[in-house]
Coordinates of C-alpha atoms and ligand atoms in Angstrom, one line a residue:
M1 CA 71.5 -0.6 90.3
G2 CA 74.2 2.0 90.9
V3 CA 72.5 5.2 91.8
D4 CA 74.4 8.3 92.6
V5 CA 72.3 9.9 95.3
K6 CA 74.5 12.8 96.1
N7 CA 74.3 16.3 94.6
N8 CA 71.5 15.4 92.1
G9 CA 68.4 15.2 94.1
V10 CA 67.6 11.6 93.0
V11 CA 66.6 9.3 95.8
I12 CA 65.5 5.7 95.0
S13 CA 64.5 3.3 97.7
E14 CA 66.1 -0.1 98.1
D15 CA 62.8 -1.8 97.3
L16 CA 62.5 0.1 94.1
L17 CA 66.0 -0.8 93.2
R18 CA 65.3 -4.5 93.6
L19 CA 62.2 -4.2 91.6
F20 CA 64.1 -2.6 88.7
E21 CA 66.6 -5.4 88.6
G22 CA 63.8 -7.9 88.3
I23 CA 62.4 -6.3 85.2
G24 CA 63.6 -7.8 82.0
E25 CA 63.5 -4.5 80.1
G26 CA 66.2 -1.9 80.5
M27 CA 65.6 0.9 83.1
I28 CA 67.6 4.2 83.0
V29 CA 67.3 6.9 85.7
T30 CA 68.5 10.4 84.9
N31 CA 68.8 13.4 87.2
R32 CA 67.0 16.7 86.4
F33 CA 70.0 17.7 84.2
G34 CA 69.5 14.7 82.0
E35 CA 72.6 12.9 83.2
I36 CA 72.4 9.2 83.6
V37 CA 72.6 8.3 87.2
G38 CA 71.4 4.7 87.2
M39 CA 70.7 1.7 85.1
N40 CA 69.6 -1.8 85.7
R41 CA 71.4 -4.8 84.3
A42 CA 69.3 -5.1 81.2
A43 CA 70.1 -1.5 80.2
E44 CA 73.8 -2.0 81.0
K45 CA 73.9 -4.9 78.6
V46 CA 72.5 -2.8 75.8
F47 CA 74.8 0.1 76.5
G48 CA 77.7 -2.3 77.0
V49 CA 78.8 -0.6 80.3
D50 CA 80.5 -2.1 83.3
R51 CA 78.8 -2.2 86.7
E52 CA 81.6 -0.2 88.2
L53 CA 81.5 2.6 85.6
N54 CA 80.8 6.1 87.0
L55 CA 77.6 6.6 85.0
R56 CA 77.2 10.3 85.6
K57 CA 80.7 11.1 84.5
N58 CA 80.3 9.1 81.4
S59 CA 76.7 10.1 80.7
A60 CA 77.5 12.4 77.9
L61 CA 79.6 9.8 76.1
L62 CA 77.0 7.1 76.5
L63 CA 74.2 9.4 75.2
S64 CA 76.3 10.5 72.3
G65 CA 75.8 7.1 70.8
V66 CA 72.0 7.6 70.6
C67 CA 71.3 8.3 66.9
D68 CA 68.4 8.9 64.6
P69 CA 67.4 5.4 63.2
N70 CA 67.0 6.8 59.7
T71 CA 69.8 9.3 59.2
K72 CA 72.1 7.3 61.6
R73 CA 73.4 10.6 63.0
P74 CA 73.6 11.4 66.7
V75 CA 70.5 13.0 68.2
A76 CA 71.1 16.6 69.5
S77 CA 71.0 16.7 73.3
P78 CA 67.7 18.7 73.6
N79 CA 66.0 16.1 71.4
L80 CA 66.9 13.2 73.7
P81 CA 63.7 11.9 75.3
F82 CA 65.1 12.4 78.8
N83 CA 65.7 16.1 78.1
Q84 CA 62.4 16.5 76.4
T85 CA 60.6 15.0 79.5
I86 CA 62.6 17.3 81.7
A87 CA 61.7 20.3 79.6
S88 CA 58.0 19.5 79.4
E89 CA 57.6 17.5 82.7
R90 CA 55.6 15.0 80.7
P91 CA 56.2 11.5 79.6
I92 CA 57.5 10.6 76.2
D93 CA 56.2 7.4 74.7
S94 CA 58.2 4.8 72.8
K95 CA 60.6 6.6 70.5
E96 CA 62.9 4.5 68.3
F97 CA 66.7 5.2 68.1
L98 CA 69.8 3.6 66.8
L99 CA 72.4 3.1 69.5
K100 CA 75.9 3.1 68.2
R101 CA 78.2 1.8 70.9
P102 CA 81.9 2.7 71.1
D103 CA 82.8 -0.9 70.5
G104 CA 81.1 -0.7 67.0
K105 CA 78.0 -2.7 67.9
E106 CA 74.7 -1.3 66.9
F107 CA 71.3 -1.8 68.5
F108 CA 67.9 -0.5 67.7
I109 CA 66.2 0.7 70.9
Q110 CA 62.9 2.1 71.9
I111 CA 62.9 4.5 74.8
S112 CA 59.9 5.7 76.9
T113 CA 60.5 8.3 79.6
S114 CA 58.5 9.7 82.5
P115 CA 59.3 12.5 84.9
F116 CA 59.5 11.9 88.6
F117 CA 59.3 14.4 91.4
G118 CA 60.9 15.0 94.8
E119 CA 59.0 15.5 98.1
D120 CA 58.6 19.2 97.4
N121 CA 57.0 18.3 94.1
V122 CA 59.9 19.6 92.2
L123 CA 61.1 17.6 89.2
A124 CA 63.8 15.3 90.4
G125 CA 64.7 13.4 87.2
T126 CA 63.4 10.9 84.6
L127 CA 62.8 7.3 84.5
G128 CA 63.4 5.7 81.1
I129 CA 62.3 2.2 79.9
L130 CA 64.6 0.9 77.2
I131 CA 63.5 -2.0 74.9
D132 CA 66.0 -3.7 72.5
V133 CA 64.1 -3.9 69.2
T134 CA 67.1 -4.9 67.1
N135 CA 65.7 -8.3 66.1
R136 CA 62.3 -6.9 65.2
R137 CA 63.9 -4.2 63.2
K138 CA 66.1 -6.6 61.4
L139 CA 63.2 -8.9 60.7
E140 CA 61.3 -5.9 59.4
E141 CA 64.2 -4.9 57.2
T142 CA 64.5 -8.5 55.8
L143 CA 60.8 -8.5 55.1
T144 CA 60.9 -5.2 53.4
Q145 CA 63.8 -6.3 51.3
R146 CA 62.1 -9.6 50.5
N147 CA 59.0 -7.7 49.5
L148 CA 61.0 -5.4 47.3
Q149 CA 62.7 -8.4 45.7
L150 CA 59.5 -10.2 45.2
S151 CA 58.0 -7.2 43.5
A152 CA 61.1 -7.0 41.5
I153 CA 60.5 -10.6 40.2
N154 CA 57.0 -9.5 39.4
R155 CA 58.4 -6.5 37.5
I156 CA 60.9 -8.5 35.6
A157 CA 58.2 -11.1 34.7
T158 CA 55.8 -8.3 33.5
L159 CA 58.6 -6.6 31.5
L160 CA 59.7 -9.9 29.9
N161 CA 56.1 -10.7 29.0
R162 CA 56.0 -7.5 26.9
T163 CA 58.6 -8.7 24.4
I164 CA 59.2 -11.9 22.6
D165 CA 62.3 -10.6 20.8
F166 CA 65.3 -12.8 21.8
R167 CA 67.8 -9.9 22.0
E168 CA 65.5 -7.7 24.0
V169 CA 64.7 -10.5 26.4
L170 CA 68.5 -11.1 27.0
E171 CA 69.3 -7.4 27.4
Y172 CA 66.3 -6.6 29.7
S173 CA 67.3 -9.6 31.8
V174 CA 70.8 -8.4 32.4
R175 CA 69.7 -4.9 33.2
Q176 CA 66.8 -5.9 35.5
T177 CA 68.9 -8.3 37.6
M178 CA 71.6 -5.7 38.0
D179 CA 68.9 -3.3 39.1
I180 CA 67.3 -5.6 41.6
F181 CA 70.5 -6.9 43.2
T182 CA 72.5 -3.6 42.8
G183 CA 75.0 -5.4 40.6
D184 CA 77.8 -3.4 38.9
A185 CA 78.0 -5.6 35.9
G186 CA 76.0 -8.6 34.5
A187 CA 75.8 -11.2 31.8
I188 CA 73.7 -14.0 30.4
L189 CA 75.6 -17.0 29.2
L190 CA 74.2 -19.7 27.0
P191 CA 75.6 -23.1 26.0
D192 CA 76.1 -24.3 22.5
K193 CA 73.9 -27.0 21.0
A194 CA 76.4 -29.8 22.0
G195 CA 76.5 -28.4 25.5
R196 CA 80.3 -28.3 25.5
R197 CA 81.0 -24.6 25.5
I198 CA 79.4 -21.6 27.0
F199 CA 78.9 -18.2 25.2
V200 CA 78.2 -14.7 26.5
A201 CA 74.8 -13.8 24.9
A202 CA 74.4 -10.4 26.5
S203 CA 76.4 -8.4 29.0
A204 CA 76.8 -5.0 30.6
N205 CA 79.9 -3.3 32.0
L206 CA 82.2 -6.2 31.5
S207 CA 85.7 -5.7 30.0
E208 CA 86.8 -7.1 26.7
D209 CA 89.4 -9.1 28.5
F210 CA 86.8 -10.8 30.6
L211 CA 84.5 -11.4 27.7
S212 CA 87.2 -13.0 25.5
E213 CA 88.2 -15.3 28.4
V214 CA 84.7 -16.5 29.0
H215 CA 83.1 -16.4 25.6
G216 CA 83.4 -19.9 24.1
S217 CA 85.0 -21.4 27.1
E218 CA 84.8 -25.1 27.9
I219 CA 81.8 -25.9 30.1
T220 CA 84.1 -27.6 32.6
S221 CA 86.5 -24.7 32.9
N222 CA 84.7 -22.1 35.0
V223 CA 82.0 -21.4 37.5
F224 CA 79.5 -20.6 34.7
G225 CA 79.7 -24.1 33.3
K226 CA 79.5 -25.5 36.8
V227 CA 76.2 -23.7 37.6
L228 CA 74.8 -24.8 34.2
R229 CA 75.6 -28.4 35.0
A230 CA 74.9 -28.5 38.7
D231 CA 71.8 -26.2 38.5
T232 CA 72.5 -24.4 41.8
V233 CA 73.3 -20.8 42.7
E234 CA 77.0 -20.0 43.3
S235 CA 77.8 -16.9 45.3
I236 CA 81.5 -16.4 45.6
S237 CA 83.9 -13.6 46.7
R238 CA 87.1 -12.9 44.9
N239 CA 89.1 -13.5 48.1
E240 CA 87.9 -17.1 48.4
N241 CA 90.3 -19.3 46.6
Q242 CA 87.9 -20.4 43.9
V243 CA 89.4 -22.8 41.4
L244 CA 86.7 -22.1 38.9
M245 CA 86.8 -18.3 39.1
P246 CA 87.7 -16.7 35.7
R247 CA 91.3 -15.5 35.7
T248 CA 90.4 -12.0 34.6
M249 CA 88.1 -11.6 37.5
R250 CA 91.1 -11.2 39.8
R251 CA 92.2 -8.2 37.8
S252 CA 88.8 -6.7 37.5
P253 CA 87.2 -4.1 39.9
F254 CA 84.7 -6.8 41.0
A255 CA 85.0 -8.3 44.4
S256 CA 82.2 -10.8 44.2
L257 CA 80.2 -12.8 41.7
V258 CA 76.8 -14.5 41.8
V259 CA 76.0 -17.1 39.1
F260 CA 72.5 -18.5 38.9
P261 CA 70.8 -21.0 36.6
L262 CA 68.2 -19.9 34.1
K263 CA 65.6 -22.6 34.1
A264 CA 63.0 -23.7 31.6
K265 CA 60.9 -26.8 32.1
G266 CA 63.0 -27.7 35.1
K267 CA 66.2 -27.7 33.2
A268 CA 69.0 -25.1 33.1
V269 CA 69.1 -23.5 29.7
G270 CA 71.7 -20.9 30.5
V271 CA 73.2 -19.0 33.4
G272 CA 73.0 -15.4 34.7
A273 CA 76.0 -13.7 36.2
L274 CA 76.0 -10.7 38.5
F275 CA 79.2 -8.9 39.5
S276 CA 79.6 -6.5 42.4
E277 CA 82.4 -4.2 43.5
S278 CA 81.5 -5.0 47.1
S279 CA 82.4 -8.3 48.6
R280 CA 79.1 -9.9 49.3
V281 CA 77.7 -13.4 49.4
L282 CA 74.0 -14.1 48.8
E283 CA 72.3 -16.2 51.4
G284 CA 68.9 -17.6 52.3
A285 CA 66.1 -15.6 51.0
Q286 CA 68.2 -13.7 48.5
R287 CA 69.4 -17.0 47.0
E288 CA 65.8 -18.1 46.6
I289 CA 64.9 -14.8 45.0
I290 CA 67.6 -15.0 42.5
E291 CA 66.6 -18.6 41.7
G292 CA 63.1 -17.3 41.1
I293 CA 64.4 -14.6 38.8
G294 CA 66.4 -17.3 37.0
T295 CA 63.2 -19.3 36.3
V296 CA 61.4 -16.2 35.0
I297 CA 64.3 -15.4 32.6
G298 CA 64.7 -19.0 31.6
A299 CA 61.1 -19.3 30.6
A300 CA 61.3 -16.0 28.7
I301 CA 64.4 -17.1 26.8
E302 CA 62.7 -20.4 25.9
N303 CA 59.6 -18.6 24.7
S304 CA 61.4 -16.1 22.5
R305 CA 63.5 -19.0 21.1
L306 CA 60.4 -20.9 20.1
H307 CA 59.0 -17.8 18.6
E308 CA 62.1 -17.2 16.6
E309 CA 62.1 -20.8 15.4
T310 CA 58.5 -20.5 14.4
I311 CA 59.2 -17.4 12.4
Q312 CA 62.2 -19.0 10.7
K313 CA 60.2 -22.1 9.8
T314 CA 57.3 -20.0 8.5
R315 CA 59.7 -18.0 6.4
L316 CA 61.2 -21.2 5.0
L317 CA 57.7 -22.6 4.3
E318 CA 56.7 -19.4 2.6
S319 CA 59.7 -19.4 0.4
K320 CA 59.2 -23.2 -0.4
N321 CA 55.6 -22.4 -1.2
R322 CA 56.5 -19.6 -3.5
E323 CA 59.1 -21.8 -5.2
L324 CA 56.5 -24.5 -5.7
Q325 CA 54.0 -22.1 -7.0
Q326 CA 56.5 -20.7 -9.5
F327 CA 57.4 -24.2 -10.6
T328 CA 53.8 -25.2 -11.1
Y329 CA 53.2 -22.0 -13.0
A330 CA 56.2 -22.5 -15.2
I331 CA 55.4 -26.1 -16.0
T332 CA 51.7 -25.5 -16.8
H333 CA 52.7 -22.5 -18.8
D334 CA 55.1 -24.5 -20.9
L335 CA 52.5 -27.3 -21.4
K336 CA 50.2 -24.8 -23.0
S337 CA 52.2 -24.1 -26.2
P338 CA 52.6 -27.7 -27.4
I339 CA 48.9 -28.3 -26.8
L340 CA 48.1 -25.2 -28.9
V341 CA 50.4 -26.6 -31.7
I342 CA 48.6 -30.0 -31.6
E343 CA 45.2 -28.3 -31.7
G344 CA 46.4 -26.1 -34.6
F345 CA 47.7 -28.9 -36.7
A346 CA 44.7 -31.1 -36.1
R347 CA 42.4 -28.3 -37.1
E348 CA 44.6 -27.7 -40.3
L349 CA 44.4 -31.4 -41.2
K350 CA 40.7 -31.4 -40.8
R351 CA 40.3 -28.3 -42.9
S352 CA 42.5 -29.7 -45.8
G353 CA 39.6 -32.2 -46.4
R354 CA 41.9 -34.9 -47.7
L355 CA 41.1 -37.4 -45.0
E356 CA 39.5 -40.8 -45.0
V357 CA 36.4 -41.1 -42.7
E358 CA 38.4 -43.2 -40.2
Q359 CA 41.2 -40.6 -40.1
D360 CA 38.6 -37.9 -39.6
V361 CA 37.2 -39.7 -36.5
L362 CA 40.7 -40.0 -35.2
I363 CA 41.4 -36.3 -35.7
D364 CA 38.2 -35.5 -33.9
A365 CA 39.3 -37.6 -31.0
I366 CA 42.7 -35.7 -30.9
M367 CA 40.9 -32.4 -31.0
T368 CA 38.5 -33.3 -28.1
S369 CA 41.4 -34.6 -26.0
S370 CA 43.6 -31.6 -26.6
A371 CA 40.6 -29.3 -25.9
R372 CA 40.2 -31.0 -22.5
L373 CA 43.9 -30.8 -21.9
H374 CA 43.8 -27.2 -22.8
S375 CA 41.1 -26.4 -20.3
L376 CA 42.8 -28.5 -17.7
V377 CA 46.1 -26.6 -18.2
N378 CA 44.1 -23.3 -18.0
D379 CA 42.5 -24.4 -14.7
L380 CA 45.9 -25.4 -13.3
L381 CA 47.4 -22.1 -14.4
D382 CA 44.5 -20.3 -12.7
L383 CA 45.0 -22.3 -9.5
A384 CA 48.7 -21.5 -9.5
R385 CA 47.9 -17.9 -10.0
V386 CA 45.4 -17.5 -7.2
G387 CA 46.7 -15.1 -4.6
S388 CA 49.8 -14.2 -6.5
V389 CA 48.6 -11.5 -8.9
D390 CA 46.3 -8.5 -8.8
A391 CA 44.0 -9.8 -6.1
V392 CA 42.6 -6.6 -4.7
P393 CA 40.0 -6.8 -2.0
E394 CA 37.0 -4.5 -2.4
E395 CA 33.8 -3.7 -0.6
T396 CA 31.4 -6.4 -1.9
N397 CA 27.7 -6.9 -1.6
M398 CA 27.4 -10.7 -1.0
A399 CA 23.7 -10.8 -1.8
Q400 CA 24.4 -9.4 -5.3
L401 CA 27.4 -11.6 -5.7
V402 CA 25.4 -14.8 -5.0
E403 CA 22.6 -13.5 -7.3
R404 CA 25.2 -13.1 -10.1
V405 CA 26.4 -16.6 -9.7
L406 CA 22.8 -18.1 -9.7
N407 CA 22.1 -16.0 -12.8
D408 CA 25.2 -17.4 -14.6
M409 CA 24.1 -20.9 -13.8
S410 CA 20.4 -20.4 -14.4
I411 CA 20.3 -22.4 -17.6
R412 CA 21.9 -25.5 -16.0
L413 CA 19.8 -25.1 -12.9
A414 CA 16.7 -25.0 -15.0
E415 CA 17.7 -28.0 -17.1
K416 CA 18.1 -30.0 -13.9
K417 CA 14.9 -28.5 -12.4
V418 CA 16.8 -27.5 -9.3
N419 CA 14.8 -25.5 -6.7
V420 CA 17.0 -22.8 -5.2
A421 CA 16.5 -21.2 -1.7
L422 CA 18.5 -18.5 0.1
E423 CA 18.8 -18.3 3.9
G424 CA 20.1 -15.6 6.2
T425 CA 21.1 -12.0 5.6
F426 CA 24.0 -11.6 3.2
P427 CA 26.5 -9.0 4.4
Q428 CA 28.8 -6.5 2.8
L429 CA 32.3 -7.9 2.9
Y430 CA 35.8 -6.6 2.1
V431 CA 37.0 -9.4 -0.2
V432 CA 38.4 -10.2 -3.7
A433 CA 35.0 -10.5 -5.4
R434 CA 36.3 -12.4 -8.3
Y435 CA 37.6 -15.1 -6.0
V436 CA 34.5 -15.4 -3.8
E437 CA 32.4 -15.6 -6.9
R438 CA 34.5 -18.6 -8.0
I439 CA 33.9 -20.3 -4.7
F440 CA 30.2 -20.1 -5.1
M441 CA 30.4 -21.0 -8.8
N442 CA 32.4 -24.2 -8.1
L443 CA 30.1 -25.2 -5.2
V444 CA 26.9 -24.6 -7.2
D445 CA 28.4 -26.3 -10.2
N446 CA 29.2 -29.4 -8.1
A447 CA 25.8 -29.4 -6.5
I448 CA 24.3 -29.6 -10.0
K449 CA 26.8 -32.2 -11.2
Y450 CA 26.5 -34.5 -8.2
M451 CA 22.7 -34.3 -7.9
G452 CA 22.3 -37.9 -9.1
D453 CA 18.8 -39.0 -10.0
Q454 CA 17.1 -37.0 -7.2
A455 CA 13.5 -36.4 -8.1
S456 CA 13.2 -33.0 -6.5
P457 CA 16.6 -31.4 -6.6
Q458 CA 17.1 -28.7 -4.0
L459 CA 19.9 -26.2 -3.6
T460 CA 20.2 -23.9 -0.6
I461 CA 22.7 -21.1 -0.2
G462 CA 22.9 -19.6 3.3
V463 CA 24.8 -17.4 5.7
Q464 CA 25.1 -17.1 9.5
D465 CA 26.6 -14.2 11.4
K466 CA 29.1 -15.7 13.9
V467 CA 30.3 -12.5 15.5
D468 CA 33.9 -12.4 14.3
H469 CA 33.2 -14.2 11.1
Y470 CA 30.5 -15.3 8.7
L471 CA 29.6 -18.9 8.0
F472 CA 28.4 -19.5 4.4
Y473 CA 27.0 -22.8 3.2
V474 CA 25.9 -24.5 0.0
R475 CA 23.6 -27.4 0.6
D476 CA 22.2 -30.0 -1.9
N477 CA 20.2 -33.2 -1.6
G478 CA 22.3 -35.0 -4.2
I479 CA 24.4 -38.2 -4.0
G480 CA 26.3 -37.2 -0.8
I481 CA 29.8 -38.1 0.2
Q482 CA 31.0 -40.9 2.4
Q483 CA 32.9 -39.8 5.5
E484 CA 36.3 -41.2 4.4
F485 CA 36.4 -38.7 1.4
H486 CA 35.5 -35.6 3.4
E487 CA 39.1 -34.4 3.6
R488 CA 40.5 -35.9 0.5
I489 CA 38.2 -34.2 -2.0
F490 CA 39.7 -30.8 -1.2
A491 CA 43.1 -31.9 -2.6
I492 CA 44.2 -31.3 -6.1
F493 CA 43.0 -34.0 -8.7
Q494 CA 41.1 -35.9 -6.0
R495 CA 37.7 -37.3 -7.1
V496 CA 35.4 -39.9 -5.6
K497 CA 35.0 -42.9 -7.9
T498 CA 31.6 -44.5 -7.5
S499 CA 28.9 -45.6 -9.9
D500 CA 27.2 -42.2 -9.2
T501 CA 30.2 -40.1 -10.2
E502 CA 31.5 -42.3 -13.0
K503 CA 29.8 -40.4 -15.8
V504 CA 30.3 -37.0 -14.3
E505 CA 33.1 -35.0 -16.0
G506 CA 35.6 -33.2 -13.9
S507 CA 39.2 -32.6 -13.3
G508 CA 39.3 -32.7 -9.5
L509 CA 40.5 -29.1 -9.3
G510 CA 37.3 -27.3 -8.3
L511 CA 37.4 -27.9 -4.5
A512 CA 41.2 -27.3 -4.5
F513 CA 40.4 -23.8 -5.8
V514 CA 37.7 -23.3 -3.2
K515 CA 40.1 -24.3 -0.4
K516 CA 42.9 -22.2 -1.6
I517 CA 40.8 -19.1 -1.9
V518 CA 39.0 -19.6 1.4
E519 CA 42.3 -20.1 3.2
L520 CA 43.9 -17.1 1.5
S521 CA 41.0 -15.0 2.8
G522 CA 41.6 -16.2 6.3
G523 CA 38.8 -18.7 6.6
T524 CA 38.3 -22.5 6.6
V525 CA 36.2 -24.9 4.5
W526 CA 34.8 -28.3 5.1
V527 CA 32.0 -30.6 4.1
E528 CA 29.2 -32.3 6.0
S529 CA 27.3 -35.2 4.6
A530 CA 25.5 -38.1 6.2
G531 CA 26.8 -40.3 3.5
K532 CA 25.8 -41.8 0.2
G533 CA 22.5 -40.5 -1.1
K534 CA 22.1 -38.2 1.8
G535 CA 23.1 -34.9 0.2
S536 CA 26.1 -32.7 1.0
T537 CA 26.6 -29.3 2.6
F538 CA 29.8 -27.4 1.9
L539 CA 30.6 -24.8 4.6
F540 CA 33.2 -22.1 4.7
T541 CA 34.0 -19.1 6.8
L542 CA 35.1 -15.6 5.9
P543 CA 36.4 -13.2 8.5
R544 CA 34.2 -10.2 9.3
Q545 CA 37.1 -7.9 8.3
Ligands
ADP1 P1 35.5 -32.3 -9.9 O1 34.1 -32.0 -9.6 O2 36.0 -31.6 -11.1 O3 35.7 -33.8 -9.9 P2 36.0 -31.1 -7.4 O4 37.3 -30.7 -6.8 O5 35.1 -30.0 -7.6 O6 36.4 -31.8 -8.7 O7 35.4 -32.2 -6.5 C1 36.1 -33.3 -6.0 C2 35.2 -34.5 -5.8 O8 34.4 -34.2 -4.7 C3 34.3 -34.7 -6.9 O9 34.9 -35.5 -7.9 C4 33.1 -35.5 -6.2 O10 33.4 -36.8 -6.1 C5 33.1 -34.8 -4.9 N1 32.0 -33.8 -4.8 C6 32.2 -32.5 -4.9 N2 31.0 -31.8 -4.7 C7 30.1 -32.7 -4.4 C8 28.7 -32.7 -4.1 N3 28.0 -31.6 -4.1 N4 28.1 -33.9 -3.9 C9 28.8 -35.0 -3.9 N5 30.1 -35.1 -4.2 C10 30.8 -34.0 -4.5

């Protein structure tokens, strides 16, 4: 340790000097004027000074490199820990500084100082311990940055979760990645279906020139296609002679470019591009972060695409459905007038009274058949119309509604000696009463029709409160339905043909009605039956509101 012992009152023994050299940390000795008069090798290394340098003469220059770690500006002389210790005659504990050396190198250092006194107990100078904390500081900075970026991934994921709109997802993604990686421009590029060309789906701050060069370019022609195919991040600077760099990039203000894959289900579905005016290359953790962001964006793009597809398919289905409904309506409507004509002429013939007995019978048969056809066409028309016209929901008292239905059917119920029971508390519901009445009407009608030769016919109508919906049921102890027909009977014109049903009249439209009305009201309908002769229970749900 070179210690200037003349004219400054600092005297350090040889033993102490040897001890200082042995210490790994830097040691600095100042005189009582705050001038550096000695350093051990460790401190010399940090300050980058030569053994032979006259420390005291260069003290001011050396200390001028001590800066505030946050503002990075030189610390004023009275605020240097050595001078603070001299002024207060007290130690100063571990203060952190940034040391900017004349050769441009920078170190983060921690300095602790203590005063020391001469024989007459007069302050002689300070002894400073200097620790190089550059590595720790860098690690801290990396960690903080990594933390910031991780929270950025989190933010981008949360944000993208909020929207399912394709355009919004793309635009948010460009903006957010620019934000996180302080990019000056950005873009999302997606391939065409054939995977041959790549298109700019969203962009920010990019010139028309650039966009027209890249938009629709061959997948093999530039770095975007390369990343899409190779599925790895490319971080390149304009200065590197990159063959796949877009030509216009050389004329742009951007010095570097990061291209990263947007992945969904492990596959690149597009690429993200981030342009920066500064020349930088992403490495290590930053690459991982941008890969993570790519996965978040990829998943969001895929989700919103699926959503769009579903919407389009639903629209198509709705329009096909409407078309079909109009078609059915038109056909049944057109069928109606010729039937009316047949009915009319048959009636006229009969009334003219100029018929043989045989002809009279035939005319009767024509009249019965056309009457059946007439009612069938009417039913079909009704079915086609359900949901399409004046179906206005209203507050409906379900107990009264069921009562009305039972009343309308009372004669037939009495004829068949059916015992009727009600179960549960019927609620008030906001429904199209006319429709719901039809559901019960059809189900009760079927229960009577398909009672078979049951000695004590029983009909139960019930309801259960299922929190977000009500479950209604109509149960009978009639002929029952085999499992294989449970689904089919709800389709139009589907009837079960057995010896039990043979003589029962019907068109196979009743349950199709029930299903259509229930589903239009937001519920579901199904049947439960243990099989032939075991009775049937028809159940349907209606949403609470
Ligand atoms: P329809 O009664 O006019 O034939 P539906 O659509 O109302 O038409 O019923 C379809 C078929 O379902 C019926 O033909 C019958 O075979 C069966 N079915 C309906 N309700 C019952 C019931 N309560 N018990 C047994 N079978 C039934």
